[in-house]
PDB file of C-alpha atoms in Angstrom:
ATOM      1  CA  MET E   1       0.000   0.000   0.000  1.00 45.00           C
ATOM      2  CA  ARG E   2       3.041   2.334   0.404  1.00 50.00           C
ATOM      3  CA  THR E   3       4.372   1.693  -3.108  1.00 50.00           C
ATOM      4  CA  ARG E   4       2.702   4.738  -4.714  1.00 54.00           C
ATOM      5  CA  PRO E   5       4.146   7.341  -2.256  1.00 52.00           C
ATOM      6  CA  ILE E   6       7.621   5.794  -2.691  1.00 50.00           C
ATOM      7  CA  ILE E   7       7.374   5.957  -6.496  1.00 49.00           C
ATOM      8  CA  LEU E   8       6.143   9.554  -6.308  1.00 45.00           C
ATOM      9  CA  SER E   9       8.998  10.522  -3.995  1.00 49.00           C
ATOM     10  CA  PHE E  10      11.525   8.878  -6.300  1.00 47.00           C
ATOM     11  CA  PHE E  11      10.038  10.726  -9.298  1.00 44.00           C
ATOM     12  CA  LEU E  12      10.255  14.101  -7.539  1.00 45.00           C
ATOM     13  CA  LEU E  13      13.845  13.410  -6.469  1.00 43.00           C
ATOM     14  CA  THR E  14      14.750  12.598 -10.076  1.00 45.00           C
ATOM     15  CA  ILE E  15      13.264  15.900 -11.277  1.00 42.00           C
ATOM     16  CA  VAL E  16      15.263  17.814  -8.669  1.00 40.00           C
ATOM     17  CA  LEU E  17      18.531  16.105  -9.647  1.00 40.00           C
ATOM     18  CA  LEU E  18      17.967  16.665 -13.352  1.00 41.00           C
ATOM     19  CA  THR E  19      17.175  20.330 -12.745  1.00 41.00           C
ATOM     20  CA  ALA E  20      20.321  20.764 -10.695  1.00 38.00           C
ATOM     21  CA  GLN E  21      22.411  19.059 -13.368  1.00 40.00           C
ATOM     22  CA  PHE E  22      20.949  21.310 -16.060  1.00 35.00           C
ATOM     23  CA  LYS E  23      21.828  24.403 -14.053  1.00 35.00           C
ATOM     24  CA  MET E  24      25.399  23.199 -13.605  1.00 33.00           C
ATOM     25  CA  THR E  25      25.801  22.519 -17.331  1.00 34.00           C
ATOM     26  CA  ALA E  26      24.016  25.618 -18.601  1.00 35.00           C
ATOM     27  CA  PRO E  27      26.187  27.979 -20.653  1.00 39.00           C
ATOM     28  CA  ALA E  28      28.476  29.972 -18.400  1.00 43.00           C
ATOM     29  CA  ASN E  29      31.508  31.500 -20.104  1.00 62.00           C
ATOM     30  CA  GLY E  30      32.262  34.272 -17.653  1.00 66.00           C
ATOM     31  CA  ASN E  31      35.882  33.100 -17.430  1.00 82.00           C
ATOM     32  CA  GLY E  32      36.424  33.133 -21.178  1.00 84.00           C
ATOM     33  CA  ALA E  33      34.730  32.041 -24.384  1.00 88.00           C
ATOM     34  CA  PRO E  34      35.356  28.549 -25.801  1.00 91.00           C
ATOM     35  CA  VAL E  35      37.730  28.298 -28.770  1.00 93.00           C
ATOM     36  CA  GLY E  36      36.288  28.842 -32.225  1.00 93.00           C
ATOM     37  CA  ALA E  37      33.594  31.418 -31.439  1.00 92.00           C
ATOM     38  CA  THR E  38      34.655  34.370 -33.606  1.00 94.00           C
ATOM     39  CA  GLY E  39      32.251  33.750 -36.479  1.00 91.00           C
ATOM     40  CA  SER E  40      35.112  33.276 -38.968  1.00 95.00           C
ATOM     41  CA  PRO E  41      34.774  30.765 -41.827  1.00 93.00           C
ATOM     42  CA  GLY E  42      37.529  28.728 -40.186  1.00 93.00           C
ATOM     43  CA  ASP E  43      35.875  28.681 -36.770  1.00 93.00           C
ATOM     44  CA  GLY E  44      32.503  27.791 -38.237  1.00 87.00           C
ATOM     45  CA  GLY E  45      30.567  29.271 -35.317  1.00 82.00           C
ATOM     46  CA  SER E  46      30.121  32.271 -33.067  1.00 79.00           C
ATOM     47  CA  CYS E  47      28.898  32.997 -29.554  1.00 77.00           C
ATOM     48  CA  THR E  48      25.412  31.822 -30.595  1.00 72.00           C
ATOM     49  CA  GLY E  49      26.586  28.304 -29.795  1.00 70.00           C
ATOM     50  CA  CYS E  50      26.174  29.095 -26.095  1.00 74.00           C
ATOM     51  CA  HIS E  51      23.962  32.166 -26.077  1.00 70.00           C
ATOM     52  CA  GLY E  52      21.446  31.225 -28.763  1.00 64.00           C
ATOM     53  CA  GLY E  53      19.735  33.442 -31.308  1.00 65.00           C
ATOM     54  CA  SER E  54      21.470  34.876 -34.368  1.00 70.00           C
ATOM     55  CA  ALA E  55      24.567  37.043 -34.645  1.00 75.00           C
ATOM     56  CA  THR E  56      24.428  40.629 -35.942  1.00 84.00           C
ATOM     57  CA  LEU E  57      27.357  42.016 -37.953  1.00 87.00           C
ATOM     58  CA  VAL E  58      28.658  45.313 -36.541  1.00 91.00           C
ATOM     59  CA  ASN E  59      31.966  47.223 -36.401  1.00 91.00           C
ATOM     60  CA  LEU E  60      33.464  46.644 -32.954  1.00 94.00           C
ATOM     61  CA  ILE E  61      37.188  46.215 -33.747  1.00 95.00           C
ATOM     62  CA  THR E  62      39.630  49.073 -34.419  1.00 94.00           C
ATOM     63  CA  SER E  63      43.417  49.258 -34.727  1.00 93.00           C
ATOM     64  CA  ASP E  64      46.357  51.490 -35.606  1.00 92.00           C
ATOM     65  CA  ILE E  65      47.254  49.363 -38.633  1.00 92.00           C
ATOM     66  CA  PRO E  66      47.830  51.803 -41.543  1.00 88.00           C
ATOM     67  CA  ALA E  67      45.350  51.900 -44.414  1.00 85.00           C
ATOM     68  CA  SER E  68      48.238  50.883 -46.687  1.00 83.00           C
ATOM     69  CA  GLY E  69      48.485  47.594 -44.785  1.00 89.00           C
ATOM     70  CA  TYR E  70      50.615  45.958 -42.129  1.00 92.00           C
ATOM     71  CA  ILE E  71      54.393  45.962 -42.264  1.00 88.00           C
ATOM     72  CA  PRO E  72      55.638  42.388 -41.645  1.00 89.00           C
ATOM     73  CA  GLY E  73      56.954  41.828 -38.117  1.00 90.00           C
ATOM     74  CA  THR E  74      55.512  45.114 -36.787  1.00 92.00           C
ATOM     75  CA  THR E  75      53.418  45.146 -33.602  1.00 93.00           C
ATOM     76  CA  TYR E  76      50.081  46.983 -33.653  1.00 94.00           C
ATOM     77  CA  ASN E  77      47.429  47.899 -31.069  1.00 94.00           C
ATOM     78  CA  ILE E  78      43.958  46.354 -31.334  1.00 95.00           C
ATOM     79  CA  ILE E  79      40.896  47.686 -29.490  1.00 94.00           C
ATOM     80  CA  ALA E  80      37.557  45.889 -29.088  1.00 95.00           C
ATOM     81  CA  THR E  81      34.647  47.907 -27.713  1.00 93.00           C
ATOM     82  CA  ILE E  82      31.004  47.034 -27.076  1.00 92.00           C
ATOM     83  CA  SER E  83      28.183  48.867 -25.279  1.00 87.00           C
ATOM     84  CA  HIS E  84      24.471  48.588 -24.456  1.00 83.00           C
ATOM     85  CA  THR E  85      21.856  50.942 -23.071  1.00 83.00           C
ATOM     86  CA  SER E  86      20.964  48.665 -20.157  1.00 80.00           C
ATOM     87  CA  PHE E  87      23.278  45.621 -20.071  1.00 81.00           C
ATOM     88  CA  ASN E  88      26.555  45.924 -18.189  1.00 85.00           C
ATOM     89  CA  LYS E  89      28.160  42.508 -18.692  1.00 88.00           C
ATOM     90  CA  PHE E  90      30.037  41.676 -21.874  1.00 93.00           C
ATOM     91  CA  GLY E  91      32.305  39.088 -23.471  1.00 92.00           C
ATOM     92  CA  PHE E  92      34.415  38.692 -26.606  1.00 96.00           C
ATOM     93  CA  GLU E  93      36.740  36.464 -28.591  1.00 97.00           C
ATOM     94  CA  ILE E  94      39.037  37.568 -31.439  1.00 97.00           C
ATOM     95  CA  SER E  95      41.366  35.779 -33.854  1.00 98.00           C
ATOM     96  CA  PRO E  96      43.388  37.004 -36.889  1.00 98.00           C
ATOM     97  CA  GLN E  97      42.923  34.427 -39.649  1.00 97.00           C
ATOM     98  CA  ASN E  98      43.288  34.048 -43.392  1.00 94.00           C
ATOM     99  CA  ALA E  99      40.500  32.828 -45.667  1.00 90.00           C
ATOM    100  CA  THR E 100      41.146  29.170 -44.776  1.00 91.00           C
ATOM    101  CA  GLY E 101      41.092  29.731 -41.010  1.00 94.00           C
ATOM    102  CA  GLN E 102      44.850  29.694 -40.372  1.00 95.00           C
ATOM    103  CA  LEU E 103      46.239  31.958 -37.663  1.00 97.00           C
ATOM    104  CA  ARG E 104      48.165  34.897 -39.067  1.00 96.00           C
ATOM    105  CA  GLY E 105      50.538  36.861 -36.866  1.00 96.00           C
ATOM    106  CA  THR E 106      50.856  36.682 -33.091  1.00 97.00           C
ATOM    107  CA  LEU E 107      48.325  37.800 -30.478  1.00 97.00           C
ATOM    108  CA  ILE E 108      49.755  39.493 -27.376  1.00 96.00           C
ATOM    109  CA  ALA E 109      47.707  39.855 -24.167  1.00 97.00           C
ATOM    110  CA  THR E 110      48.858  43.188 -22.720  1.00 95.00           C
ATOM    111  CA  ASP E 111      46.110  43.447 -20.067  1.00 95.00           C
ATOM    112  CA  ILE E 112      46.160  40.073 -18.302  1.00 95.00           C
ATOM    113  CA  ALA E 113      43.548  41.197 -15.804  1.00 96.00           C
ATOM    114  CA  LYS E 114      40.920  41.495 -18.545  1.00 96.00           C
ATOM    115  CA  THR E 115      42.192  39.329 -21.412  1.00 97.00           C
ATOM    116  CA  GLN E 116      43.767  35.902 -21.930  1.00 97.00           C
ATOM    117  CA  LEU E 117      45.089  33.776 -24.782  1.00 97.00           C
ATOM    118  CA  ILE E 118      43.473  30.402 -25.467  1.00 96.00           C
ATOM    119  CA  GLY E 119      43.821  27.613 -27.999  1.00 96.00           C
ATOM    120  CA  GLY E 120      47.598  27.846 -28.165  1.00 96.00           C
ATOM    121  CA  GLY E 121      47.426  31.586 -28.785  1.00 97.00           C
ATOM    122  CA  LYS E 122      45.069  31.444 -31.780  1.00 97.00           C
ATOM    123  CA  TRP E 123      42.308  33.267 -29.907  1.00 97.00           C
ATOM    124  CA  ILE E 124      42.140  36.000 -27.280  1.00 98.00           C
ATOM    125  CA  THR E 125      39.136  36.336 -24.981  1.00 96.00           C
ATOM    126  CA  HIS E 126      37.964  37.950 -21.750  1.00 95.00           C
ATOM    127  CA  THR E 127      38.844  36.814 -18.238  1.00 95.00           C
ATOM    128  CA  GLY E 128      36.428  36.571 -15.331  1.00 91.00           C
ATOM    129  CA  SER E 129      37.153  40.142 -14.274  1.00 92.00           C
ATOM    130  CA  GLY E 130      37.082  41.326 -17.880  1.00 94.00           C
ATOM    131  CA  THR E 131      33.332  40.908 -18.347  1.00 92.00           C
ATOM    132  CA  ALA E 132      32.228  43.796 -16.134  1.00 91.00           C
ATOM    133  CA  GLY E 133      31.288  46.916 -18.032  1.00 89.00           C
ATOM    134  CA  THR E 134      31.706  50.527 -17.019  1.00 89.00           C
ATOM    135  CA  ALA E 135      28.736  52.801 -17.708  1.00 88.00           C
ATOM    136  CA  ASN E 136      27.223  50.067 -19.908  1.00 88.00           C
ATOM    137  CA  SER E 137      30.346  49.687 -22.034  1.00 90.00           C
ATOM    138  CA  ALA E 138      33.399  47.402 -22.156  1.00 93.00           C
ATOM    139  CA  THR E 139      36.760  47.853 -23.883  1.00 94.00           C
ATOM    140  CA  TRP E 140      39.545  45.311 -24.287  1.00 96.00           C
ATOM    141  CA  ASN E 141      43.059  46.287 -25.432  1.00 95.00           C
ATOM    142  CA  PHE E 142      45.717  43.928 -26.762  1.00 96.00           C
ATOM    143  CA  GLN E 143      48.415  43.782 -29.433  1.00 96.00           C
ATOM    144  CA  TRP E 144      49.016  41.895 -32.644  1.00 97.00           C
ATOM    145  CA  LYS E 145      52.400  41.241 -34.239  1.00 95.00           C
ATOM    146  CA  ALA E 146      52.093  41.089 -38.016  1.00 95.00           C
ATOM    147  CA  PRO E 147      53.245  37.899 -39.779  1.00 93.00           C
ATOM    148  CA  SER E 148      56.260  37.530 -42.059  1.00 89.00           C
ATOM    149  CA  ALA E 149      56.478  39.019 -45.535  1.00 84.00           C
ATOM    150  CA  GLY E 150      54.375  37.282 -48.148  1.00 81.00           C
ATOM    151  CA  SER E 151      51.636  36.214 -45.710  1.00 87.00           C
ATOM    152  CA  GLY E 152      49.100  38.276 -47.634  1.00 88.00           C
ATOM    153  CA  SER E 153      45.751  39.638 -46.563  1.00 91.00           C
ATOM    154  CA  LEU E 154      43.803  38.448 -43.527  1.00 95.00           C
ATOM    155  CA  THR E 155      40.816  39.364 -41.385  1.00 96.00           C
ATOM    156  CA  ILE E 156      40.647  39.999 -37.652  1.00 97.00           C
ATOM    157  CA  TYR E 157      37.433  38.206 -36.685  1.00 97.00           C
ATOM    158  CA  GLY E 158      35.537  38.808 -33.445  1.00 96.00           C
ATOM    159  CA  GLY E 159      32.553  37.365 -31.608  1.00 94.00           C
ATOM    160  CA  PHE E 160      30.843  39.488 -28.928  1.00 93.00           C
ATOM    161  CA  VAL E 161      28.111  39.068 -26.305  1.00 91.00           C
ATOM    162  CA  LYS E 162      25.939  41.477 -24.343  1.00 88.00           C
ATOM    163  CA  ALA E 163      24.670  39.475 -21.361  1.00 81.00           C
ATOM    164  CA  ASN E 164      21.844  40.191 -18.925  1.00 75.00           C
ATOM    165  CA  SER E 165      23.406  38.050 -16.155  1.00 65.00           C
ATOM    166  CA  ASN E 166      20.445  35.694 -15.674  1.00 60.00           C
ATOM    167  CA  ASN E 167      22.755  32.623 -15.887  1.00 60.00           C
ATOM    168  CA  ASN E 168      21.236  31.321 -19.112  1.00 59.00           C
ATOM    169  CA  SER E 169      21.075  32.305 -22.771  1.00 58.00           C
ATOM    170  CA  SER E 170      17.688  34.021 -22.730  1.00 59.00           C
ATOM    171  CA  GLY E 171      17.795  37.743 -23.369  1.00 67.00           C
ATOM    172  CA  ASP E 172      21.460  37.858 -24.443  1.00 82.00           C
ATOM    173  CA  ALA E 173      22.569  39.523 -27.679  1.00 86.00           C
ATOM    174  CA  VAL E 174      25.328  38.179 -29.958  1.00 90.00           C
ATOM    175  CA  PHE E 175      27.398  40.110 -32.487  1.00 91.00           C
ATOM    176  CA  VAL E 176      30.237  39.409 -34.926  1.00 93.00           C
ATOM    177  CA  SER E 177      32.774  41.878 -36.264  1.00 95.00           C
ATOM    178  CA  LYS E 178      35.372  41.825 -39.062  1.00 94.00           C
ATOM    179  CA  LEU E 179      38.437  44.000 -39.617  1.00 95.00           C
ATOM    180  CA  PRO E 180      40.019  43.228 -43.035  1.00 94.00           C
ATOM    181  CA  VAL E 181      43.781  43.810 -43.144  1.00 94.00           C
ATOM    182  CA  GLN E 182      46.121  43.731 -46.129  1.00 91.00           C
ATOM    183  CA  GLU E 183      49.884  43.439 -46.346  1.00 89.00           C
ATOM    184  CA  ASP E 184      51.867  46.536 -47.299  1.00 86.00           C
ATOM    185  CA  LEU E 185      53.561  45.185 -50.409  1.00 77.00           C
ATOM    186  CA  SER E 186      55.596  48.351 -50.919  1.00 71.00           C
ATOM    187  CA  VAL E 187      57.682  47.683 -47.795  1.00 62.00           C
ATOM    188  CA  GLY E 188      60.587  46.411 -49.917  1.00 53.00           C
ATOM    189  CA  LEU E 189      60.661  49.687 -51.807  1.00 48.00           C
ATOM    190  CA  LYS E 190      60.705  51.708 -48.586  1.00 48.00           C
ATOM    191  CA  GLU E 191      63.486  49.704 -47.000  1.00 45.00           C
ATOM    192  CA  ASN E 192      65.773  49.348 -50.016  1.00 45.00           C
ATOM    193  CA  LYS E 193      65.952  52.736 -51.714  1.00 44.00           C
ATOM    194  CA  GLN E 194      69.568  52.027 -52.669  1.00 46.00           C
ATOM    195  CA  ILE E 195      68.525  49.970 -55.705  1.00 44.00           C
ATOM    196  CA  VAL E 196      65.673  52.192 -56.916  1.00 43.00           C
ATOM    197  CA  SER E 197      67.882  53.880 -59.499  1.00 47.00           C
ATOM    198  CA  GLU E 198      69.223  50.496 -60.609  1.00 63.00           C
ATOM    199  CA  PHE E 199      65.877  48.957 -61.565  1.00 72.00           C
ATOM    200  CA  SER E 200      63.262  49.909 -64.139  1.00 80.00           C
ATOM    201  CA  MET E 201      60.159  48.093 -65.343  1.00 84.00           C
ATOM    202  CA  TYR E 202      58.323  48.806 -68.598  1.00 89.00           C
ATOM    203  CA  PRO E 203      55.906  49.131 -70.186  1.00 88.00           C
ATOM    204  CA  SER E 204      53.309  49.871 -67.530  1.00 80.00           C
ATOM    205  CA  PRO E 205      50.482  49.442 -68.296  1.00 86.00           C
ATOM    206  CA  CYS E 206      51.584  46.160 -69.852  1.00 90.00           C
ATOM    207  CA  VAL E 207      49.792  43.726 -72.157  1.00 91.00           C
ATOM    208  CA  ASP E 208      52.010  40.740 -73.004  1.00 92.00           C
ATOM    209  CA  GLU E 209      55.673  41.173 -72.104  1.00 92.00           C
ATOM    210  CA  LEU E 210      57.198  43.004 -69.147  1.00 91.00           C
ATOM    211  CA  ASN E 211      60.775  44.260 -69.443  1.00 89.00           C
ATOM    212  CA  ILE E 212      62.950  44.551 -66.353  1.00 85.00           C
ATOM    213  CA  SER E 213      66.212  46.437 -66.706  1.00 81.00           C
ATOM    214  CA  PHE E 214      69.119  46.860 -64.276  1.00 74.00           C
ATOM    215  CA  SER E 215      71.793  49.518 -64.494  1.00 70.00           C
ATOM    216  CA  ASN E 216      73.984  47.295 -62.326  1.00 63.00           C
ATOM    217  CA  LYS E 217      74.984  44.305 -64.453  1.00 60.00           C
ATOM    218  CA  GLU E 218      76.793  42.513 -61.643  1.00 64.00           C
ATOM    219  CA  PHE E 219      73.778  40.900 -59.978  1.00 65.00           C
ATOM    220  CA  GLN E 220      74.389  37.130 -59.882  1.00 68.00           C
ATOM    221  CA  LYS E 221      70.814  36.083 -59.164  1.00 76.00           C
ATOM    222  CA  VAL E 222      67.502  37.868 -59.588  1.00 80.00           C
ATOM    223  CA  ASN E 223      64.121  36.666 -58.272  1.00 83.00           C
ATOM    224  CA  VAL E 224      60.901  38.155 -59.660  1.00 87.00           C
ATOM    225  CA  ILE E 225      57.618  37.583 -57.823  1.00 86.00           C
ATOM    226  CA  VAL E 226      54.243  38.857 -59.045  1.00 88.00           C
ATOM    227  CA  ARG E 227      51.444  39.057 -56.469  1.00 83.00           C
ATOM    228  CA  LEU E 228      47.792  39.986 -56.395  1.00 81.00           C
ATOM    229  CA  LEU E 229      46.972  42.879 -54.083  1.00 70.00           C
ATOM    230  CA  ASP E 230      45.767  40.377 -51.465  1.00 67.00           C
ATOM    231  CA  GLY E 231      49.282  38.885 -51.378  1.00 71.00           C
ATOM    232  CA  LYS E 232      48.654  35.723 -53.406  1.00 78.00           C
ATOM    233  CA  VAL E 233      51.670  34.791 -55.554  1.00 83.00           C
ATOM    234  CA  VAL E 234      50.773  34.290 -59.231  1.00 89.00           C
ATOM    235  CA  MET E 235      54.319  34.196 -60.694  1.00 90.00           C
ATOM    236  CA  ASP E 236      57.695  33.321 -59.177  1.00 88.00           C
ATOM    237  CA  ASN E 237      60.767  33.256 -61.443  1.00 86.00           C
ATOM    238  CA  ASP E 238      64.518  33.018 -60.834  1.00 84.00           C
ATOM    239  CA  PHE E 239      67.037  34.417 -63.314  1.00 80.00           C
ATOM    240  CA  THR E 240      70.704  33.424 -63.075  1.00 76.00           C
ATOM    241  CA  ASP E 241      72.074  34.235 -66.528  1.00 64.00           C
ATOM    242  CA  ASN E 242      73.502  37.572 -65.348  1.00 56.00           C
ATOM    243  CA  LYS E 243      71.769  39.603 -68.075  1.00 60.00           C
ATOM    244  CA  SER E 244      70.978  43.255 -67.448  1.00 63.00           C
ATOM    245  CA  ASP E 245      67.576  43.050 -69.158  1.00 77.00           C
ATOM    246  CA  LEU E 246      64.930  40.464 -68.287  1.00 84.00           C
ATOM    247  CA  LYS E 247      61.714  39.677 -70.101  1.00 87.00           C
ATOM    248  CA  LEU E 248      58.671  38.326 -68.267  1.00 89.00           C
ATOM    249  CA  ASN E 249      55.679  36.874 -70.130  1.00 92.00           C
ATOM    250  CA  VAL E 250      52.549  38.224 -68.414  1.00 91.00           C
ATOM    251  CA  SER E 251      50.100  37.560 -71.245  1.00 91.00           C
ATOM    252  CA  GLU E 252      48.159  34.974 -69.218  1.00 91.00           C
ATOM    253  CA  LEU E 253      47.592  37.264 -66.249  1.00 92.00           C
ATOM    254  CA  ALA E 254      44.088  38.659 -65.871  1.00 91.00           C
ATOM    255  CA  LYS E 255      43.577  42.392 -66.283  1.00 88.00           C
ATOM    256  CA  GLY E 256      44.163  44.254 -63.040  1.00 84.00           C
ATOM    257  CA  ILE E 257      46.752  45.684 -60.661  1.00 80.00           C
ATOM    258  CA  TYR E 258      49.645  43.590 -59.348  1.00 84.00           C
ATOM    259  CA  MET E 259      52.741  44.076 -57.199  1.00 82.00           C
ATOM    260  CA  VAL E 260      56.064  43.019 -58.702  1.00 85.00           C
ATOM    261  CA  SER E 261      58.824  42.321 -56.158  1.00 80.00           C
ATOM    262  CA  ILE E 262      62.419  42.140 -57.356  1.00 81.00           C
ATOM    263  CA  THR E 263      65.088  40.536 -55.167  1.00 78.00           C
ATOM    264  CA  ALA E 264      68.676  41.060 -56.297  1.00 73.00           C
ATOM    265  CA  ASP E 265      71.632  40.091 -54.110  1.00 67.00           C
ATOM    266  CA  GLY E 266      69.389  40.111 -51.030  1.00 66.00           C
ATOM    267  CA  LYS E 267      67.912  43.564 -51.700  1.00 69.00           C
ATOM    268  CA  ILE E 268      64.190  43.867 -52.362  1.00 70.00           C
ATOM    269  CA  GLN E 269      62.191  46.424 -54.299  1.00 74.00           C
ATOM    270  CA  SER E 270      58.501  46.402 -55.212  1.00 75.00           C
ATOM    271  CA  LYS E 271      56.547  48.279 -57.861  1.00 78.00           C
ATOM    272  CA  LYS E 272      52.947  48.277 -59.024  1.00 81.00           C
ATOM    273  CA  LEU E 273      52.096  46.742 -62.393  1.00 85.00           C
ATOM    274  CA  ILE E 274      48.940  47.556 -64.328  1.00 85.00           C
ATOM    275  CA  LYS E 275      48.007  44.667 -66.623  1.00 87.00           C
ATOM    276  CA  LEU E 276      45.739  45.428 -69.597  1.00 87.00           C
TER     277      LEU E 276
END
C-alpha cells in the first residue's frame, strides 16, 4: 500500500537532480569564451553556440594598422569595444585568420587582468574580471604582431556578447565583427631605396611582355615575384644568366593591378604593375 508514495517521492527526487544538473551545465563563459567562437569561416561558429539566437554584424574592432596595410613583423594595437543601453556585462573572442582559417601573426595579451590567450594563442578572450562593463560599455586592449612578408591579406574576426546576467542564454545579444587587413607590399621599396635607381620596369600598363632592366649588371641572381593585391603569388621566377635586361611573359595574367617584387643580391624592391 506504500508503493505509490515511494514511487512519487523517487520521481520528484529525479526531477530535482535533473534540474540541478541542467543548471550546472548551462552555458556559463564568464571566465572566457570557448575556442572557435569568432564567427570566422575557419571557426565555423560564433557565440550563438552558447547564447542562442542569431549574430548581428557590426563594427566593434579598431586598430592602428595603416590603411596601406601591415608591415611584416611590426606590432600593432587592437581595441575591441562594445556597449548597451541597459546591459553591463560583456564578453568577446578575437582571432586574426586568413581565408582558410589559419592563424596569421601573433596575439599578445597586454592586459592580463581582462584578457587571456586560449587555444595555443590562436584566440584572445575575456577573463572573469574582464566581463564587467563601465557605464554600460566594455573595452579590451591587446596587441598583434604582423606575420612575415608574403603572408598576404587576412581578417581579424571577433565574436561578442551582451549578457543580462540571468545565468542562461535568454535575453542575451550576440554580435560578430570583421576588420580586413592587407599586407603593405611596398615595404621592400621603402626599405631598399639604394637599388631604386638600378631597376626599371616597362611598359606599364603592360599587355604581353614586361621588361625589367638593371643599371647594375653585376647581380648574380635575380628573383621576380608577381602578387595579387591580397598577397597571393601568381608568378615566381629566378634568373641566373647575369643579363641586365629580363623579359617576363605576363600575357596569361588577368587584367588588373599587381605588385612586382624584385630581389637582387638580397635587396628587395617592389613596384605596381597595371596589366591590360
